[in-house]
Short mmCIF file of C-alpha atoms and ligand atoms in Angstrom, two decimals:
data_model
loop_
_atom_site.label_atom_id
_atom_site.label_comp_id
_atom_site.label_asym_id
_atom_site.label_seq_id
_atom_site.Cartn_x
_atom_site.Cartn_y
_atom_site.Cartn_z
CA MET S 1 39.73 -14.11 -17.94
CA ILE S 2 39.79 -10.35 -17.64
CA ILE S 3 37.22 -10.09 -20.38
CA ARG S 4 35.02 -12.61 -18.61
CA ARG S 5 35.24 -10.70 -15.32
CA LEU S 6 34.37 -7.49 -17.12
CA GLY S 7 31.31 -9.17 -18.58
CA ILE S 8 30.21 -10.24 -15.13
CA ALA S 9 30.86 -6.75 -13.77
CA VAL S 10 28.69 -5.25 -16.49
CA VAL S 11 25.87 -7.65 -15.65
CA ALA S 12 26.19 -6.86 -11.95
CA PHE S 13 26.18 -3.14 -12.71
CA GLY S 14 23.08 -3.54 -14.86
CA LEU S 15 21.28 -5.29 -12.00
CA ALA S 16 22.33 -2.60 -9.54
CA VAL S 17 21.14 0.22 -11.79
CA ALA S 18 17.82 -1.48 -12.42
CA GLY S 19 17.47 -1.62 -8.63
CA ALA S 20 14.16 -0.63 -7.12
CA LEU S 21 12.67 0.28 -10.49
CA ALA S 22 13.37 -2.93 -12.41
CA GLN S 23 9.70 -3.50 -13.13
CA THR S 24 8.56 0.07 -13.61
CA LEU S 25 9.52 2.70 -16.17
CA PRO S 26 12.43 5.03 -15.39
CA LEU S 27 11.41 8.40 -13.94
CA PRO S 28 12.21 11.68 -15.70
CA GLU S 29 14.56 13.97 -13.78
CA ASN S 30 11.76 16.28 -12.61
CA LEU S 31 10.14 13.50 -10.53
CA VAL S 32 11.43 12.02 -7.25
CA GLY S 33 10.52 8.39 -6.48
CA ALA S 34 8.88 7.95 -3.08
CA SER S 35 11.17 5.13 -1.96
CA SER S 36 14.39 6.84 -3.05
CA ASP S 37 16.41 8.36 -0.19
CA ALA S 38 15.31 11.82 -1.37
CA GLY S 39 11.68 10.70 -1.47
CA GLU S 40 11.85 9.27 2.05
CA ALA S 41 13.35 12.52 3.33
CA LEU S 42 10.54 14.50 1.70
CA LEU S 43 7.87 12.43 3.48
CA VAL S 44 9.60 12.66 6.85
CA GLY S 45 9.86 16.44 6.48
CA ALA S 46 6.51 16.98 4.79
CA GLU S 47 4.43 19.87 6.15
CA ALA S 48 1.13 18.16 5.23
CA ARG S 49 0.86 14.39 5.40
CA GLU S 50 -2.30 13.44 7.32
CA ALA S 51 -3.55 11.72 4.18
CA TYR S 52 -0.41 9.65 3.68
CA PHE S 53 -0.72 6.92 6.29
CA PRO S 54 -4.41 6.07 5.83
CA LEU S 55 -3.83 5.98 2.05
CA ALA S 56 -0.58 3.99 2.24
CA ASP S 57 -2.40 1.45 4.44
CA ASN S 58 -4.97 1.08 1.65
CA PHE S 59 -2.79 1.44 -1.45
CA VAL S 60 -4.01 -0.69 -4.36
CA THR S 61 -2.99 -1.33 -7.97
CA GLN S 62 -5.61 -0.40 -10.54
CA LYS S 63 -7.27 -3.60 -11.69
CA THR S 64 -7.21 -2.81 -15.40
CA GLN S 65 -5.45 -0.11 -17.40
CA SER S 66 -8.62 2.03 -17.38
CA PHE S 67 -9.46 1.62 -13.67
CA CYS S 68 -7.25 4.40 -12.24
CA GLY S 69 -10.31 6.34 -11.07
CA VAL S 70 -11.92 3.26 -9.57
CA ALA S 71 -8.72 2.34 -7.71
CA SER S 72 -8.39 5.93 -6.41
CA MET S 73 -11.99 5.94 -5.11
CA THR S 74 -11.43 2.57 -3.43
CA MET S 75 -8.33 3.82 -1.62
CA VAL S 76 -9.95 7.03 -0.43
CA PHE S 77 -13.18 5.37 0.77
CA ASN S 78 -11.19 2.79 2.77
CA ALA S 79 -8.88 5.50 4.11
CA MET S 80 -11.97 7.45 5.23
CA ALA S 81 -13.40 4.27 6.78
CA LEU S 82 -16.76 4.82 5.08
CA PRO S 83 -19.32 2.07 5.70
CA ALA S 84 -18.19 -0.63 3.28
CA PRO S 85 -19.93 -3.43 1.38
CA ALA S 86 -19.45 -7.12 2.15
CA VAL S 87 -16.88 -9.16 0.26
CA PRO S 88 -17.65 -12.89 -0.01
CA GLU S 89 -13.97 -13.90 0.39
CA TYR S 90 -13.57 -11.85 3.56
CA GLU S 91 -16.76 -12.71 5.49
CA PRO S 92 -17.60 -11.37 8.05
CA PHE S 93 -15.35 -8.40 7.24
CA LYS S 94 -16.29 -5.53 4.97
CA THR S 95 -14.11 -3.39 2.78
CA PHE S 96 -14.18 -1.48 -0.49
CA THR S 97 -12.65 -3.25 -3.48
CA GLN S 98 -12.44 -2.26 -7.13
CA ASP S 99 -15.29 -4.71 -7.72
CA ASN S 100 -17.78 -3.60 -5.10
CA VAL S 101 -17.04 0.15 -5.14
CA LEU S 102 -19.05 0.31 -8.37
CA ASP S 103 -22.73 -0.12 -7.53
CA GLU S 104 -26.16 0.96 -8.76
CA ALA S 105 -25.51 4.56 -7.80
CA THR S 106 -22.23 4.82 -9.71
CA GLU S 107 -23.74 2.89 -12.61
CA ALA S 108 -26.25 5.74 -13.02
CA VAL S 109 -23.36 8.24 -13.12
CA ILE S 110 -21.06 6.25 -15.38
CA PRO S 111 -21.58 2.64 -16.42
CA ARG S 112 -18.90 0.13 -15.48
CA ALA S 113 -18.71 -0.84 -19.18
CA THR S 114 -17.78 2.73 -20.09
CA ILE S 115 -15.07 2.85 -17.44
CA LEU S 116 -13.64 -0.44 -18.70
CA LYS S 117 -13.47 1.01 -22.21
CA GLN S 118 -12.20 4.53 -21.60
CA GLY S 119 -11.83 5.27 -17.91
CA MET S 120 -13.43 8.27 -16.19
CA THR S 121 -13.28 12.01 -16.72
CA LEU S 122 -12.77 14.41 -13.81
CA ASP S 123 -16.49 15.23 -13.71
CA GLN S 124 -17.50 11.56 -13.80
CA LEU S 125 -15.03 10.84 -10.99
CA GLY S 126 -16.46 13.65 -8.87
CA ALA S 127 -20.03 12.48 -9.50
CA ALA S 128 -19.15 8.86 -8.70
CA ILE S 129 -17.50 9.92 -5.44
CA ALA S 130 -20.51 12.08 -4.54
CA THR S 131 -22.75 8.98 -4.52
CA LYS S 132 -21.13 8.19 -1.13
CA PRO S 133 -21.75 10.15 2.11
CA VAL S 134 -18.94 12.61 1.42
CA GLU S 135 -18.50 16.19 0.29
CA ALA S 136 -16.78 16.13 -3.12
CA SER S 137 -15.71 19.38 -4.80
CA VAL S 138 -14.52 19.19 -8.40
CA ARG S 139 -11.99 21.81 -9.56
CA HIS S 140 -11.03 22.08 -13.20
CA ALA S 141 -7.50 23.48 -13.46
CA ALA S 142 -8.65 26.30 -15.74
CA ASP S 143 -11.12 27.44 -13.06
CA SER S 144 -8.46 27.27 -10.33
CA SER S 145 -4.86 28.52 -10.36
CA LEU S 146 -1.43 27.30 -9.35
CA ASP S 147 -1.69 29.12 -6.01
CA THR S 148 -5.29 28.10 -5.33
CA PHE S 149 -4.50 24.47 -6.12
CA ARG S 150 -1.43 24.47 -3.85
CA SER S 151 -3.31 26.05 -1.01
CA GLU S 152 -6.49 23.94 -1.27
CA ALA S 153 -4.67 20.62 -1.74
CA ARG S 154 -2.12 21.34 1.02
CA ASP S 155 -4.89 22.28 3.47
CA TYR S 156 -6.79 19.07 2.70
CA LEU S 157 -3.70 16.88 3.06
CA ALA S 158 -3.02 18.47 6.44
CA GLN S 159 -6.42 17.51 7.91
CA LYS S 160 -7.49 14.09 9.13
CA GLY S 161 -10.27 12.59 7.02
CA HIS S 162 -9.61 14.92 4.07
CA PHE S 163 -8.36 13.67 0.71
CA VAL S 164 -7.43 14.91 -2.77
CA ILE S 165 -7.56 12.97 -6.04
CA VAL S 166 -5.85 14.44 -9.12
CA ASN S 167 -6.57 13.94 -12.81
CA TYR S 168 -3.60 14.85 -15.02
CA LEU S 169 -1.94 14.20 -18.36
CA ARG S 170 1.12 12.03 -17.75
CA LYS S 171 3.12 13.26 -20.75
CA ALA S 172 2.80 16.87 -19.56
CA MET S 173 4.92 15.93 -16.54
CA GLY S 174 7.39 13.69 -18.38
CA GLN S 175 5.70 10.30 -17.97
CA GLN S 176 4.20 7.92 -20.51
CA THR S 177 1.61 9.04 -21.63
CA GLY S 178 -2.17 9.63 -21.38
CA GLY S 179 -4.69 10.95 -18.87
CA HIS S 180 -4.42 9.46 -15.40
CA ILE S 181 -6.05 9.60 -11.96
CA SER S 182 -4.47 8.96 -8.53
CA PRO S 183 -4.68 10.25 -4.93
CA LEU S 184 -2.31 12.84 -3.46
CA ALA S 185 -0.82 11.87 -0.09
CA ALA S 186 1.47 14.67 1.14
CA TYR S 187 2.96 18.11 0.49
CA ASP S 188 6.45 19.38 1.24
CA ALA S 189 6.81 23.15 1.43
CA GLU S 190 10.58 23.59 0.82
CA ALA S 191 10.50 21.44 -2.31
CA ASP S 192 6.99 22.71 -3.19
CA ARG S 193 6.10 19.16 -4.21
CA PHE S 194 3.10 16.86 -3.81
CA LEU S 195 3.35 13.10 -3.41
CA ILE S 196 1.16 11.16 -5.88
CA LEU S 197 0.38 7.56 -4.87
CA ASP S 198 0.23 6.36 -8.48
CA VAL S 199 -2.25 3.47 -8.69
CA ALA S 200 -0.61 2.07 -11.87
CA ARG S 201 1.96 0.42 -9.64
CA TYR S 202 3.06 -1.96 -12.42
CA LYS S 203 4.10 1.10 -14.46
CA TYR S 204 5.39 3.83 -12.14
CA PRO S 205 6.29 4.14 -8.43
CA PRO S 206 4.72 6.89 -6.29
CA VAL S 207 6.38 10.21 -7.14
CA TRP S 208 7.00 13.63 -5.66
CA VAL S 209 6.12 16.21 -8.34
CA THR S 210 6.49 19.98 -8.19
CA VAL S 211 3.25 21.90 -7.81
CA ALA S 212 4.07 23.69 -11.08
CA ASP S 213 4.54 20.44 -13.03
CA LEU S 214 1.42 18.88 -11.58
CA TYR S 215 -0.71 21.96 -12.16
CA ALA S 216 0.52 22.15 -15.77
CA ALA S 217 -0.34 18.45 -16.24
CA MET S 218 -3.86 19.09 -14.86
CA ASN S 219 -4.27 22.24 -16.95
CA THR S 220 -4.67 20.22 -20.15
CA PRO S 221 -7.85 19.72 -22.21
CA ASP S 222 -9.60 16.34 -21.97
CA ALA S 223 -11.15 15.36 -25.32
CA ASP S 224 -13.41 12.90 -23.48
CA ASN S 225 -14.80 15.78 -21.40
CA ASP S 226 -15.71 18.43 -24.02
CA ASN S 227 -12.12 19.66 -23.86
CA LYS S 228 -12.60 20.93 -20.34
CA THR S 229 -9.33 20.86 -18.42
CA ARG S 230 -8.36 18.09 -16.01
CA GLY S 231 -7.99 19.00 -12.35
CA TYR S 232 -8.66 17.71 -8.84
CA VAL S 233 -11.38 16.57 -6.45
CA LEU S 234 -11.39 17.67 -2.80
CA ILE S 235 -13.05 15.05 -0.56
CA ALA S 236 -14.15 15.19 3.07
CA LYS S 237 -16.68 13.43 5.26
CA LYS S 238 -20.14 14.96 5.23
CA THR S 239 -20.66 17.03 8.34
CA VAL S 240 -23.22 15.36 10.62
CA GLN S 241 -26.31 17.62 10.45
CA MET U 1 -35.19 19.45 22.24
CA ILE U 2 -32.34 18.83 24.63
CA ILE U 3 -32.98 15.10 24.44
CA ARG U 4 -32.94 15.26 20.67
CA ARG U 5 -29.65 17.14 20.66
CA LEU U 6 -28.16 14.62 23.05
CA GLY U 7 -29.21 11.83 20.71
CA ILE U 8 -27.50 13.54 17.82
CA ALA U 9 -24.40 14.12 19.92
CA VAL U 10 -24.24 10.42 20.78
CA VAL U 11 -24.51 9.48 17.10
CA ALA U 12 -21.79 11.96 16.19
CA PHE U 13 -19.57 10.66 19.01
CA GLY U 14 -20.11 7.09 17.81
CA LEU U 15 -18.99 8.05 14.30
CA ALA U 16 -15.94 9.86 15.64
CA VAL U 17 -14.87 6.92 17.80
CA ALA U 18 -15.31 4.48 14.93
CA GLY U 19 -13.01 6.79 12.99
CA ALA U 20 -10.12 5.28 11.06
CA LEU U 21 -10.90 1.76 12.22
CA ALA U 22 -14.57 1.56 11.29
CA GLN U 23 -14.01 -1.39 8.99
CA THR U 24 -11.34 -3.23 10.95
CA LEU U 25 -11.38 -4.81 14.40
CA PRO U 26 -10.36 -2.69 17.39
CA LEU U 27 -6.74 -3.08 18.45
CA PRO U 28 -5.78 -4.36 21.90
CA GLU U 29 -3.88 -1.85 24.06
CA ASN U 30 -0.49 -3.49 23.46
CA LEU U 31 -0.61 -2.66 19.73
CA VAL U 32 -0.18 0.77 18.09
CA GLY U 33 -1.94 1.36 14.76
CA ALA U 34 0.41 2.61 12.02
CA SER U 35 -1.77 5.54 11.02
CA SER U 36 -2.45 6.75 14.56
CA ASP U 37 -0.43 9.81 15.58
CA ALA U 38 1.74 7.55 17.78
CA GLY U 39 2.25 5.13 14.89
CA GLU U 40 3.29 7.93 12.53
CA ALA U 41 5.79 9.23 15.08
CA LEU U 42 7.26 5.74 15.44
CA LEU U 43 7.87 5.48 11.69
CA VAL U 44 9.40 8.94 11.45
CA GLY U 45 11.76 8.13 14.35
CA ALA U 46 12.40 4.49 13.42
CA GLU U 47 16.04 3.39 13.56
CA ALA U 48 15.53 0.77 10.82
CA ARG U 49 13.06 1.44 8.02
CA GLU U 50 14.75 0.71 4.67
CA ALA U 51 12.12 -1.98 4.09
CA TYR U 52 9.18 0.31 4.77
CA PHE U 53 8.91 2.41 1.62
CA PRO U 54 9.44 -0.36 -0.98
CA LEU U 55 6.90 -2.49 0.90
CA ALA U 56 4.38 0.33 1.42
CA ASP U 57 4.59 1.03 -2.32
CA ASN U 58 3.63 -2.60 -2.94
CA PHE U 59 1.20 -3.24 -0.06
CA VAL U 60 -1.59 -5.67 -1.01
CA THR U 61 -4.58 -7.27 0.69
CA GLN U 62 -4.46 -11.05 0.86
CA LYS U 63 -6.78 -12.38 -1.85
CA THR U 64 -8.45 -15.01 0.31
CA GLN U 65 -8.41 -15.65 4.05
CA SER U 66 -5.68 -18.31 3.60
CA PHE U 67 -3.45 -16.30 1.24
CA CYS U 68 -1.45 -14.30 3.84
CA GLY U 69 1.76 -16.07 2.85
CA VAL U 70 1.10 -15.56 -0.85
CA ALA U 71 0.36 -11.87 -0.34
CA SER U 72 3.55 -11.45 1.74
CA MET U 73 5.68 -13.09 -0.96
CA THR U 74 4.09 -10.91 -3.63
CA MET U 75 4.89 -7.73 -1.69
CA VAL U 76 8.49 -8.70 -0.98
CA PHE U 77 9.25 -9.83 -4.55
CA ASN U 78 7.86 -6.58 -5.97
CA ALA U 79 9.71 -4.57 -3.30
CA MET U 80 12.93 -6.37 -4.30
CA ALA U 81 12.15 -5.69 -7.99
CA LEU U 82 12.81 -9.32 -8.89
CA PRO U 83 12.19 -10.17 -12.56
CA ALA U 84 8.41 -10.49 -12.67
CA PRO U 85 5.98 -12.45 -14.82
CA ALA U 86 3.65 -10.88 -17.37
CA VAL U 87 0.09 -9.93 -16.42
CA PRO U 88 -2.41 -9.93 -19.31
CA GLU U 89 -4.29 -6.87 -17.96
CA TYR U 90 -1.08 -4.82 -17.68
CA GLU U 91 0.67 -5.60 -20.99
CA PRO U 92 3.45 -4.70 -21.66
CA PHE U 93 4.23 -4.26 -17.96
CA LYS U 94 5.24 -7.04 -15.60
CA THR U 95 4.62 -7.40 -11.90
CA PHE U 96 4.04 -10.06 -9.27
CA THR U 97 0.41 -10.65 -8.30
CA GLN U 98 -1.14 -13.19 -5.95
CA ASP U 99 -2.13 -15.12 -9.06
CA ASN U 100 1.16 -15.32 -10.93
CA VAL U 101 3.50 -15.56 -7.90
CA LEU U 102 2.44 -19.20 -7.63
CA ASP U 103 4.02 -21.15 -10.49
CA GLU U 104 5.36 -24.63 -11.29
CA ALA U 105 8.24 -24.22 -8.87
CA THR U 106 6.03 -23.25 -5.90
CA GLU U 107 3.50 -25.92 -6.89
CA ALA U 108 6.22 -28.53 -6.29
CA VAL U 109 6.84 -27.05 -2.81
CA ILE U 110 3.20 -26.57 -1.82
CA PRO U 111 0.23 -26.92 -4.15
CA ARG U 112 -2.00 -23.90 -4.65
CA ALA U 113 -4.96 -26.09 -3.65
CA THR U 114 -3.34 -26.76 -0.27
CA ILE U 115 -2.69 -23.05 0.31
CA LEU U 116 -6.32 -22.26 -0.54
CA LYS U 117 -7.45 -24.82 2.04
CA GLN U 118 -5.09 -24.20 4.95
CA GLY U 119 -2.48 -21.57 4.08
CA MET U 120 1.26 -22.13 4.46
CA THR U 121 3.53 -23.11 7.32
CA LEU U 122 6.78 -21.24 8.01
CA ASP U 123 8.81 -23.96 6.31
CA GLN U 124 6.56 -24.01 3.26
CA LEU U 125 6.79 -20.22 3.05
CA GLY U 126 10.59 -20.36 3.21
CA ALA U 127 10.73 -23.07 0.55
CA ALA U 128 8.32 -21.19 -1.73
CA ILE U 129 10.39 -18.00 -1.41
CA ALA U 130 13.59 -19.95 -2.12
CA THR U 131 12.26 -20.91 -5.58
CA LYS U 132 13.11 -17.32 -6.59
CA PRO U 133 16.68 -15.94 -7.00
CA VAL U 134 16.95 -14.88 -3.34
CA GLU U 135 18.63 -16.07 -0.16
CA ALA U 136 15.89 -17.15 2.27
CA SER U 137 16.77 -18.18 5.83
CA VAL U 138 14.03 -19.74 7.93
CA ARG U 139 14.24 -19.27 11.72
CA HIS U 140 11.89 -21.12 14.02
CA ALA U 141 11.39 -19.07 17.20
CA ALA U 142 12.45 -22.00 19.40
CA ASP U 143 15.80 -22.15 17.55
CA SER U 144 16.28 -18.39 17.86
CA SER U 145 15.80 -16.11 20.89
CA LEU U 146 14.24 -12.76 21.68
CA ASP U 147 17.62 -11.03 21.34
CA THR U 148 18.66 -12.91 18.20
CA PHE U 149 15.32 -12.16 16.55
CA ARG U 150 15.52 -8.46 17.43
CA SER U 151 19.05 -8.15 16.16
CA GLU U 152 18.60 -10.16 12.95
CA ALA U 153 15.31 -8.55 11.97
CA ARG U 154 16.48 -5.01 12.82
CA ASP U 155 19.67 -5.48 10.76
CA TYR U 156 17.67 -6.71 7.77
CA LEU U 157 15.15 -3.86 7.99
CA ALA U 158 18.05 -1.39 8.04
CA GLN U 159 19.53 -2.61 4.73
CA LYS U 160 18.26 -1.86 1.23
CA GLY U 161 16.98 -4.96 -0.55
CA HIS U 162 16.62 -6.96 2.68
CA PHE U 163 13.26 -8.12 4.01
CA VAL U 164 11.70 -10.07 6.89
CA ILE U 165 8.42 -12.00 6.87
CA VAL U 166 6.97 -13.17 10.19
CA ASN U 167 4.68 -16.10 10.99
CA TYR U 168 2.87 -15.69 14.31
CA LEU U 169 -0.20 -16.66 16.29
CA ARG U 170 -2.53 -13.66 16.38
CA LYS U 171 -4.22 -14.51 19.69
CA ALA U 172 -0.84 -14.66 21.46
CA MET U 173 -0.50 -10.92 20.80
CA GLY U 174 -4.10 -9.99 21.52
CA GLN U 175 -5.64 -10.23 18.04
CA GLN U 176 -8.26 -12.54 16.59
CA THR U 177 -7.17 -15.36 16.29
CA GLY U 178 -5.16 -17.98 14.33
CA GLY U 179 -1.77 -18.31 12.66
CA HIS U 180 -0.84 -15.45 10.33
CA ILE U 181 1.93 -14.29 7.99
CA SER U 182 2.93 -10.71 7.05
CA PRO U 183 6.06 -8.67 6.27
CA LEU U 184 7.87 -6.51 8.82
CA ALA U 185 8.64 -2.99 7.63
CA ALA U 186 10.49 -1.08 10.37
CA TYR U 187 11.98 -1.16 13.89
CA ASP U 188 12.00 1.58 16.52
CA ALA U 189 14.64 1.21 19.22
CA GLU U 190 13.15 3.36 22.03
CA ALA U 191 9.78 1.60 21.86
CA ASP U 192 11.50 -1.72 20.98
CA ARG U 193 8.72 -2.33 18.46
CA PHE U 194 8.47 -3.72 14.95
CA LEU U 195 5.94 -2.53 12.36
CA ILE U 196 3.93 -5.37 10.78
CA LEU U 197 2.29 -4.53 7.43
CA ASP U 198 -0.67 -6.85 8.06
CA VAL U 199 -1.90 -8.19 4.71
CA ALA U 200 -5.41 -8.92 6.09
CA ARG U 201 -6.21 -5.26 5.55
CA TYR U 202 -9.97 -5.90 5.76
CA LYS U 203 -9.42 -7.14 9.34
CA TYR U 204 -6.59 -5.17 10.99
CA PRO U 205 -4.52 -2.11 10.17
CA PRO U 206 -0.69 -2.29 10.17
CA VAL U 207 0.53 -2.37 13.79
CA TRP U 208 3.60 -1.59 15.87
CA VAL U 209 4.14 -4.55 18.24
CA THR U 210 6.77 -4.92 20.95
CA VAL U 211 9.56 -7.34 20.15
CA ALA U 212 8.57 -9.33 23.26
CA ASP U 213 4.93 -9.68 22.15
CA LEU U 214 5.87 -10.59 18.60
CA TYR U 215 8.52 -13.10 19.68
CA ALA U 216 6.04 -14.72 22.06
CA ALA U 217 3.46 -14.92 19.25
CA MET U 218 6.06 -16.59 16.98
CA ASN U 219 7.21 -18.93 19.76
CA THR U 220 4.01 -20.99 19.50
CA PRO U 221 3.64 -24.54 18.14
CA ASP U 222 2.05 -24.93 14.70
CA ALA U 223 -0.04 -28.12 14.53
CA ASP U 224 0.16 -27.98 10.71
CA ASN U 225 3.98 -28.11 10.95
CA ASP U 226 4.63 -31.07 13.31
CA ASN U 227 4.22 -28.68 16.24
CA LYS U 228 7.41 -26.85 15.31
CA THR U 229 7.27 -23.22 16.41
CA ARG U 230 6.36 -20.36 14.09
CA GLY U 231 9.07 -17.79 13.38
CA TYR U 232 10.51 -15.62 10.62
CA VAL U 233 12.16 -15.69 7.20
CA LEU U 234 15.12 -13.43 6.39
CA ILE U 235 15.25 -12.56 2.67
CA ALA U 236 17.93 -10.89 0.56
CA LYS U 237 18.96 -10.86 -3.08
CA LYS U 238 21.33 -13.64 -4.07
CA THR U 239 24.85 -12.31 -4.29
CA VAL U 240 25.99 -12.23 -7.92
CA GLN U 241 28.69 -14.95 -8.16
CA1 LIG A 301 16.24 4.46 1.89
CA1 LIG A 302 9.53 20.18 4.72
CA1 LIG A 303 -1.86 11.85 11.94
CA1 LIG A 304 13.45 5.96 17.46
#
């Protein structure tokens, strides 16, 4: 009887530990999950979070395991409320989806078939974004610096209509495993951490990562991009001329 | 020259007004958009918001115009981290999607073909949710009250692992137009408002609605449900026996 109760207690404990992360991989100690109590407190106290709410309202899961860049573009374009294409299922409403965000213009930059096979590099992502009426500035980590990245990304996240997408190597910040792309949503000064809204929602929750860890994970060579380093794209609406 | 500048100013003003809602319908004055400055302040100061972050991390757009109930279930099951089915595209990871959340058990409650044609009623939603290892309590508005609804929903939103899905008539709270289903995410006491994470993201942003407006919109007869009133479903994990 005691043994049986212990067995049940162990099962109950297992369920409790699994908790909010039952379907995603456990986070390494250097990352703070966005829906943990610590993560919530970081967002509430974040010094720069203009990007958070428009992005959270448009958060999507990448459609395939190579569509992280496509999902990130979709989120940012909807968050910016750019003029969107029609969607048959939603007539008469219009919105960006991971299907319609790829069009003739992006096809000329990087074919959909290539993305399906191997994803996008930082430069391809920047060029695909630049096909829309936005200003997109690509920064390779090696051409930036920890301080420049912090300052540029923080300033963008603090302004309405400004967004940042990062391209980083997961394993360099303790995750499994390869190159990845997702939008940043907020910055907290005391913790010196950025919030990544990870579009592989089946794999990891959104995380708060230190600027140092994120910069190190961006400052890695990408074999698919002539070994240039990964980095970030700064995005804002084109100024009306 | 002056006329030309005026023309440009009008265009620029039009773009600015369209702003964050360019792709969604304008909100009536009684509703506060979640990503407006007022909406952000409500979330930061909300008395009950345990549901918000797990739901925001799993926010989806309903897949068709009749899939609001399916999208709401998908969000809540992922937010609760219930054991999820496999998804071929995401192997080896598992997650609920609007495709796999409907299975043999829900088919016996309400066929997928019926949902595609006319959506779900409150009772069908409750029964579909109850096929999973959760406690689901259905409350028709006519069997509840404004005060009971406020108190029950607020208490659920304040507890980890507890969720509320509402079924309401959009036009009764100033939106276009028919019956709709979406999860609640937070409650603010001073404003006496709930945050609805509207799953028709192509049509409306998430909104803060007064308890009175939301209760009135739930307290409407549903012709697809023998004219019983709409209402809400309270959802929590089944207690381990
Ligand atoms: Ca919490
Ligand atoms: Ca802070
Ligand atoms: Ca704001
Ligand atoms: Ca408050």
